[in-house]
PDB file of C-alpha atoms and ligand atoms in Angstrom:
ATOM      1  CA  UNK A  12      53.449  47.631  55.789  1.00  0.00           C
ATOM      2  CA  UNK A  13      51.307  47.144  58.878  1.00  0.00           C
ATOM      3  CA  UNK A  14      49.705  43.429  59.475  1.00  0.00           C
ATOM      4  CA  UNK A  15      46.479  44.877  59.304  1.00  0.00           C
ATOM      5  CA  UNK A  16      43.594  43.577  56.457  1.00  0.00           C
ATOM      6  CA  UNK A  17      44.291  45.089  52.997  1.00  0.00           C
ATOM      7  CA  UNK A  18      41.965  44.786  50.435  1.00  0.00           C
ATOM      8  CA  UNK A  19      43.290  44.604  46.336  1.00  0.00           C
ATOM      9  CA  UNK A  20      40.614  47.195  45.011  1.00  0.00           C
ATOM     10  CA  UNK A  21      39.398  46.527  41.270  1.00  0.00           C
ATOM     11  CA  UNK A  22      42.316  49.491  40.122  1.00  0.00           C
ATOM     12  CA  UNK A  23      45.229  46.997  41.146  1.00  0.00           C
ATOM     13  CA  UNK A  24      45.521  49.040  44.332  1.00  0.00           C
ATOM     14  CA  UNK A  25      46.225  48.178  47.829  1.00  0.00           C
ATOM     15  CA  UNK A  26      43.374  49.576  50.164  1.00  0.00           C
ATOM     16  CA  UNK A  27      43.298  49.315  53.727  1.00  0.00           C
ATOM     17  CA  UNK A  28      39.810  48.518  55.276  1.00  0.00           C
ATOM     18  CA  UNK A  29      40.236  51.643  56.960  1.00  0.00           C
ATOM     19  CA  UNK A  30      40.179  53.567  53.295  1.00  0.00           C
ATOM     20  CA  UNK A  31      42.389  55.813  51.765  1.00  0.00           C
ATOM     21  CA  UNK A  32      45.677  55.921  53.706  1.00  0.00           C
ATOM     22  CA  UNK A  33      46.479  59.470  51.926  1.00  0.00           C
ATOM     23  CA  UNK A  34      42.511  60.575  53.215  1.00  0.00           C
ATOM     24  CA  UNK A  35      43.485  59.419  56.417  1.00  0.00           C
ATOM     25  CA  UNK A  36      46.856  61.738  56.669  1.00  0.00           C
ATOM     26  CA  UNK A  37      44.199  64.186  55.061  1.00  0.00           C
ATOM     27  CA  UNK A  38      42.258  64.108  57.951  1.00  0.00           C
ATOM     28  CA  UNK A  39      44.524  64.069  60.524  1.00  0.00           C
ATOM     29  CA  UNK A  40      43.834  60.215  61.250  1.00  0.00           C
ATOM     30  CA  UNK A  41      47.233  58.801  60.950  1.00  0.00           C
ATOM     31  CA  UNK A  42      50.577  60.952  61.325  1.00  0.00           C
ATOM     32  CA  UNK A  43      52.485  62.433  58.593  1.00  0.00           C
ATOM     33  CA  UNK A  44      55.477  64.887  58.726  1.00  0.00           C
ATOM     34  CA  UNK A  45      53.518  67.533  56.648  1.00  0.00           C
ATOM     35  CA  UNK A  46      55.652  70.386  55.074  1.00  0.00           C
ATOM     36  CA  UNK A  47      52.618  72.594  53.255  1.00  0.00           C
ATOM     37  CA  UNK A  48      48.958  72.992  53.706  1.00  0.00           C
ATOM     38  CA  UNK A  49      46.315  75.256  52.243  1.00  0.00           C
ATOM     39  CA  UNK A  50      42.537  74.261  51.563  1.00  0.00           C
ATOM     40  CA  UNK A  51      43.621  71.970  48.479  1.00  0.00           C
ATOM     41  CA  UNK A  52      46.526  70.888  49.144  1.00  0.00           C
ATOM     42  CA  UNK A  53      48.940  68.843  51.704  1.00  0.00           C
ATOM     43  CA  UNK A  54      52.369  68.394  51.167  1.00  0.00           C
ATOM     44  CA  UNK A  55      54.187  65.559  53.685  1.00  0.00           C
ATOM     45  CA  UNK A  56      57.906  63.514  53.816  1.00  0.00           C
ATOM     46  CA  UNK A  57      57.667  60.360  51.842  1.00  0.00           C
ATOM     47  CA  UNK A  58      57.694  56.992  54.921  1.00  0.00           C
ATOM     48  CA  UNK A  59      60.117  55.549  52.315  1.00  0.00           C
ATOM     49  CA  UNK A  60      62.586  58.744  50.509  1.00  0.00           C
ATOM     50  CA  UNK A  61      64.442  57.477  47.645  1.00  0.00           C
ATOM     51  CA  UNK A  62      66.463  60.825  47.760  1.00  0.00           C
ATOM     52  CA  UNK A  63      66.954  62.728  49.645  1.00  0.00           C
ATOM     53  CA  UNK A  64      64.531  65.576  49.172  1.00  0.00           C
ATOM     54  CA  UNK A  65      61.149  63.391  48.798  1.00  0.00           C
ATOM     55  CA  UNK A  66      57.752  64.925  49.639  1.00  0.00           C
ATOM     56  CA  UNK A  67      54.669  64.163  48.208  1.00  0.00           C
ATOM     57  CA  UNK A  68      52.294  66.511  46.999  1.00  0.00           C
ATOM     58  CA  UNK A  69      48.095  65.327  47.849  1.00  0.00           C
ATOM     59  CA  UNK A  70      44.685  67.323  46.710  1.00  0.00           C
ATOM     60  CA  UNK A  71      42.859  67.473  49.678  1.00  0.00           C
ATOM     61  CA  UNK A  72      40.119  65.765  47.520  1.00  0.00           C
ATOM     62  CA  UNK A  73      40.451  62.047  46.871  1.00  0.00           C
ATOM     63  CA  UNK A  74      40.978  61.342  43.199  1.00  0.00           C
ATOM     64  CA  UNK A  75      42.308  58.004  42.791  1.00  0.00           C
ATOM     65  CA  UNK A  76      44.064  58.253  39.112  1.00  0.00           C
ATOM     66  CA  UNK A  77      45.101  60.840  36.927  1.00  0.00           C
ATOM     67  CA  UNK A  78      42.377  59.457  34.391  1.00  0.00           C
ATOM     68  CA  UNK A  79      39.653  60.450  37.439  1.00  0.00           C
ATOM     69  CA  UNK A  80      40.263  64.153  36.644  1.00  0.00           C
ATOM     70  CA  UNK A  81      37.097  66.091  36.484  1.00  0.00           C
ATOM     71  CA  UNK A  82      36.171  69.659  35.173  1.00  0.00           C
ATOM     72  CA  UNK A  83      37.614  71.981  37.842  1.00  0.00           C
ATOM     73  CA  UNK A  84      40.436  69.787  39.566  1.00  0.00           C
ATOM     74  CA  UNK A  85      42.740  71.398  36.783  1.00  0.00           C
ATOM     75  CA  UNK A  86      42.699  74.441  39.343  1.00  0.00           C
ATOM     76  CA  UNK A  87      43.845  71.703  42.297  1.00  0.00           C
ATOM     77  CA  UNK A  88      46.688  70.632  40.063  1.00  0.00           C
ATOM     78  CA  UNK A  89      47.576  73.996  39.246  1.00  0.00           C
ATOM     79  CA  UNK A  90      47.607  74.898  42.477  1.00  0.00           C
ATOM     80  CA  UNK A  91      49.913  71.512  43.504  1.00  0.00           C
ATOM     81  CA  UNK A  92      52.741  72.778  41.006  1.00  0.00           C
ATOM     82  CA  UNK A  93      52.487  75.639  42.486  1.00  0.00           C
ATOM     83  CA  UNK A  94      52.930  74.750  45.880  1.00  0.00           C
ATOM     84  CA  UNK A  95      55.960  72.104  44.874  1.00  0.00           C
ATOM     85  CA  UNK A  96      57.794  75.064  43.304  1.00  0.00           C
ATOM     86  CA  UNK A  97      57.295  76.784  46.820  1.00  0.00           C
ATOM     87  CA  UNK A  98      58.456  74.048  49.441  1.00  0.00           C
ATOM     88  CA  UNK A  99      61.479  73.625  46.339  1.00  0.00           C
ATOM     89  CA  UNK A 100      61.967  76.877  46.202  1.00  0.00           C
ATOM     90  CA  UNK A 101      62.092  77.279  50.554  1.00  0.00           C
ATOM     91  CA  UNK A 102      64.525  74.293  50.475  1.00  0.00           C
ATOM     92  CA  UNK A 103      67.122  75.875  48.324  1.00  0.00           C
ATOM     93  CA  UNK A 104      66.381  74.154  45.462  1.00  0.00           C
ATOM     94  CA  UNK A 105      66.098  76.658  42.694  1.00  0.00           C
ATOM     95  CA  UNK A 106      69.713  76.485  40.484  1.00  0.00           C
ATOM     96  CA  UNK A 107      69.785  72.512  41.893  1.00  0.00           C
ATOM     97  CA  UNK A 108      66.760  71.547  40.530  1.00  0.00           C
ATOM     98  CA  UNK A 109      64.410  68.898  41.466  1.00  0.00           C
ATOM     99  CA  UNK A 110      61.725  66.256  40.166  1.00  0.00           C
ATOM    100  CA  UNK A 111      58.066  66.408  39.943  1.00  0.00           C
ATOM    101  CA  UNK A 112      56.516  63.193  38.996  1.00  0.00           C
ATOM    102  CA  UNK A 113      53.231  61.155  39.073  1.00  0.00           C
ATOM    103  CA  UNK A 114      53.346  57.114  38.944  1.00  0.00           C
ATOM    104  CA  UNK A 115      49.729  56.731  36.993  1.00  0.00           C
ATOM    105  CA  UNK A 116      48.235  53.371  37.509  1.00  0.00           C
ATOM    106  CA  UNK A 117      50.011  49.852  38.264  1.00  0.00           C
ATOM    107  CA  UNK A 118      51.887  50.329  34.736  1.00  0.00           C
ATOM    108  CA  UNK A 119      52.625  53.574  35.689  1.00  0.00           C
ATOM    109  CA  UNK A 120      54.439  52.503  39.031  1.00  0.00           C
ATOM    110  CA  UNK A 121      51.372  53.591  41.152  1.00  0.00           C
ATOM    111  CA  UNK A 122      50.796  52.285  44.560  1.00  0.00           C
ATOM    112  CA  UNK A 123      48.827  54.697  46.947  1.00  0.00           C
ATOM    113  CA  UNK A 124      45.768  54.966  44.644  1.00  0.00           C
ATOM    114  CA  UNK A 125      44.864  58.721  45.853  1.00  0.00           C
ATOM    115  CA  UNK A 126      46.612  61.175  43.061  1.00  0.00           C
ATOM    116  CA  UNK A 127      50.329  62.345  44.092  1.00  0.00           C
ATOM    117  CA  UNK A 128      53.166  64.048  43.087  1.00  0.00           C
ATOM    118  CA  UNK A 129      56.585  63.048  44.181  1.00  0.00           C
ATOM    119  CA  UNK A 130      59.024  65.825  44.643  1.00  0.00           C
ATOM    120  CA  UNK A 131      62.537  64.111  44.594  1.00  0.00           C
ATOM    121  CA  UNK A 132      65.786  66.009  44.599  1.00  0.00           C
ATOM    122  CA  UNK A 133      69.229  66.193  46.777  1.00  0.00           C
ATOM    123  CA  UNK A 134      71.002  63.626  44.403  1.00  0.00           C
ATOM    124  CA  UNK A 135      71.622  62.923  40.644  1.00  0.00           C
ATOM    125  CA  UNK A 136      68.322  61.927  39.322  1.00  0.00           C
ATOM    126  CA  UNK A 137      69.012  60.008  36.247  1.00  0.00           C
ATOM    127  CA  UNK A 138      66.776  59.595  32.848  1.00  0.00           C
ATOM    128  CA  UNK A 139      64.880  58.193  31.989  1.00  0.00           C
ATOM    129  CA  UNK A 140      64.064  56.454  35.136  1.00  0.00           C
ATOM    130  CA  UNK A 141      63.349  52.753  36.032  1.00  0.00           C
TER     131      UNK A 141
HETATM  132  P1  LIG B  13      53.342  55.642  44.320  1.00  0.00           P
HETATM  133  O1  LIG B  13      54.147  54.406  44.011  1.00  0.00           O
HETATM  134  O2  LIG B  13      53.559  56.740  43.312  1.00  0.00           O
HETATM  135  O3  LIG B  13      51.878  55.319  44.528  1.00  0.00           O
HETATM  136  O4  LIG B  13      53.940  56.213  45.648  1.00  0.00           O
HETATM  137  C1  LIG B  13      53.353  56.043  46.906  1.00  0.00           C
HETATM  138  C2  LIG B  13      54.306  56.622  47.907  1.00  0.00           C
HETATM  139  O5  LIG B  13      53.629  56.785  49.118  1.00  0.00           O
HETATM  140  C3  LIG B  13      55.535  55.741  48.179  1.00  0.00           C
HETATM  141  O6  LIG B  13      56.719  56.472  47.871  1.00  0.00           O
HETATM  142  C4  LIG B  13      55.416  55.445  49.672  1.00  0.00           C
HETATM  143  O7  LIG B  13      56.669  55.425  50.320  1.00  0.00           O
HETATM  144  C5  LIG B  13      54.543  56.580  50.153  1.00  0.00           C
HETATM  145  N1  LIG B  13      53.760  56.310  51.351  1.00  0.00           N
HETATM  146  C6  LIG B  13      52.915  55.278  51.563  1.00  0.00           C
HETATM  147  N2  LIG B  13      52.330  55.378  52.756  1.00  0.00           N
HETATM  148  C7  LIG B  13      52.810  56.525  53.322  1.00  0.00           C
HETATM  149  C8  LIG B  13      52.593  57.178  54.564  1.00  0.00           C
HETATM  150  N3  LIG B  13      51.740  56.705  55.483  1.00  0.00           N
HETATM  151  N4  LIG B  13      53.263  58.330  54.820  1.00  0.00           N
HETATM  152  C9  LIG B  13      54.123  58.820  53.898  1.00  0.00           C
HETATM  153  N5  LIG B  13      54.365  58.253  52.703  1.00  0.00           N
HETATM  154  C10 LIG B  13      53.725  57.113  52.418  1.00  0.00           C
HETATM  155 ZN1  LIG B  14      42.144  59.369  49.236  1.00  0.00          ZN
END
């Protein structure tokens, strides 16, 4: 993590005083090795894989939790599966299988507080996980 200012926000999240880092890759603001984009959704390498097959799956719109959900953004989600299933599908994935998971909250393993799905495959994934 860079040395710059981070601010704990009141969701146990770590916030840069620049704002979301996950709005910023939105907007082009910081780099990201992006694999899928359409109007919803953007799709870039995890900085840190933990297999190797690890992308991350954003809305375009910043929710920060699962429990922020509104009417409508079931569409986004929708829409996120679908485009995971793609990029797995492009990478040769489909008879390996893969992961699609979302760390909910600081219980839930969550760190970027902007909703994600991690797509994790290329090695053993074991169950249930740590
Ligand atoms: P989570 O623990 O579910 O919130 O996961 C956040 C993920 O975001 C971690 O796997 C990080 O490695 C990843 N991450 C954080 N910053 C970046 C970044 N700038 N570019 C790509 N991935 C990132
Ligand atoms: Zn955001």
């Amino acid at each position: 993590m860079s040395n710059r200012l981070l601010l704990v926000t009141s969701l146990g999240g770590v916030m840069s005083l620049q704002g979301c880092i996950f709005c910023r890759i939105v907007n082009r603001e910081i780099p990201a090795s992006v694999v899928y984009e359409d109007d919803h959704i953007l799709a870039f390498k995890d900085a840190n894989p933990v297999a190797p097959v690890h992308i991350l799956f954003i809305p375009k719109k910043h929710i920060a939790t699962l429990f922020e959900l509104q009417e409508g953004d079931e569409q986004i989600l929708g829409r996120l599966q679908k485009a995971a299933v793609q990029v797995a599908r492009d990478l040769g994935l489909e008879g390996r299988g893969f992961r699609l998971v979302a760390n909910c909250q600081e219980g839930g393993g969550q760190v970027v507080f902007h909703v994600h799905y991690h797509l994790l495959a290329g090695r053993k994934l074991n169950w249930p996980p740590g």
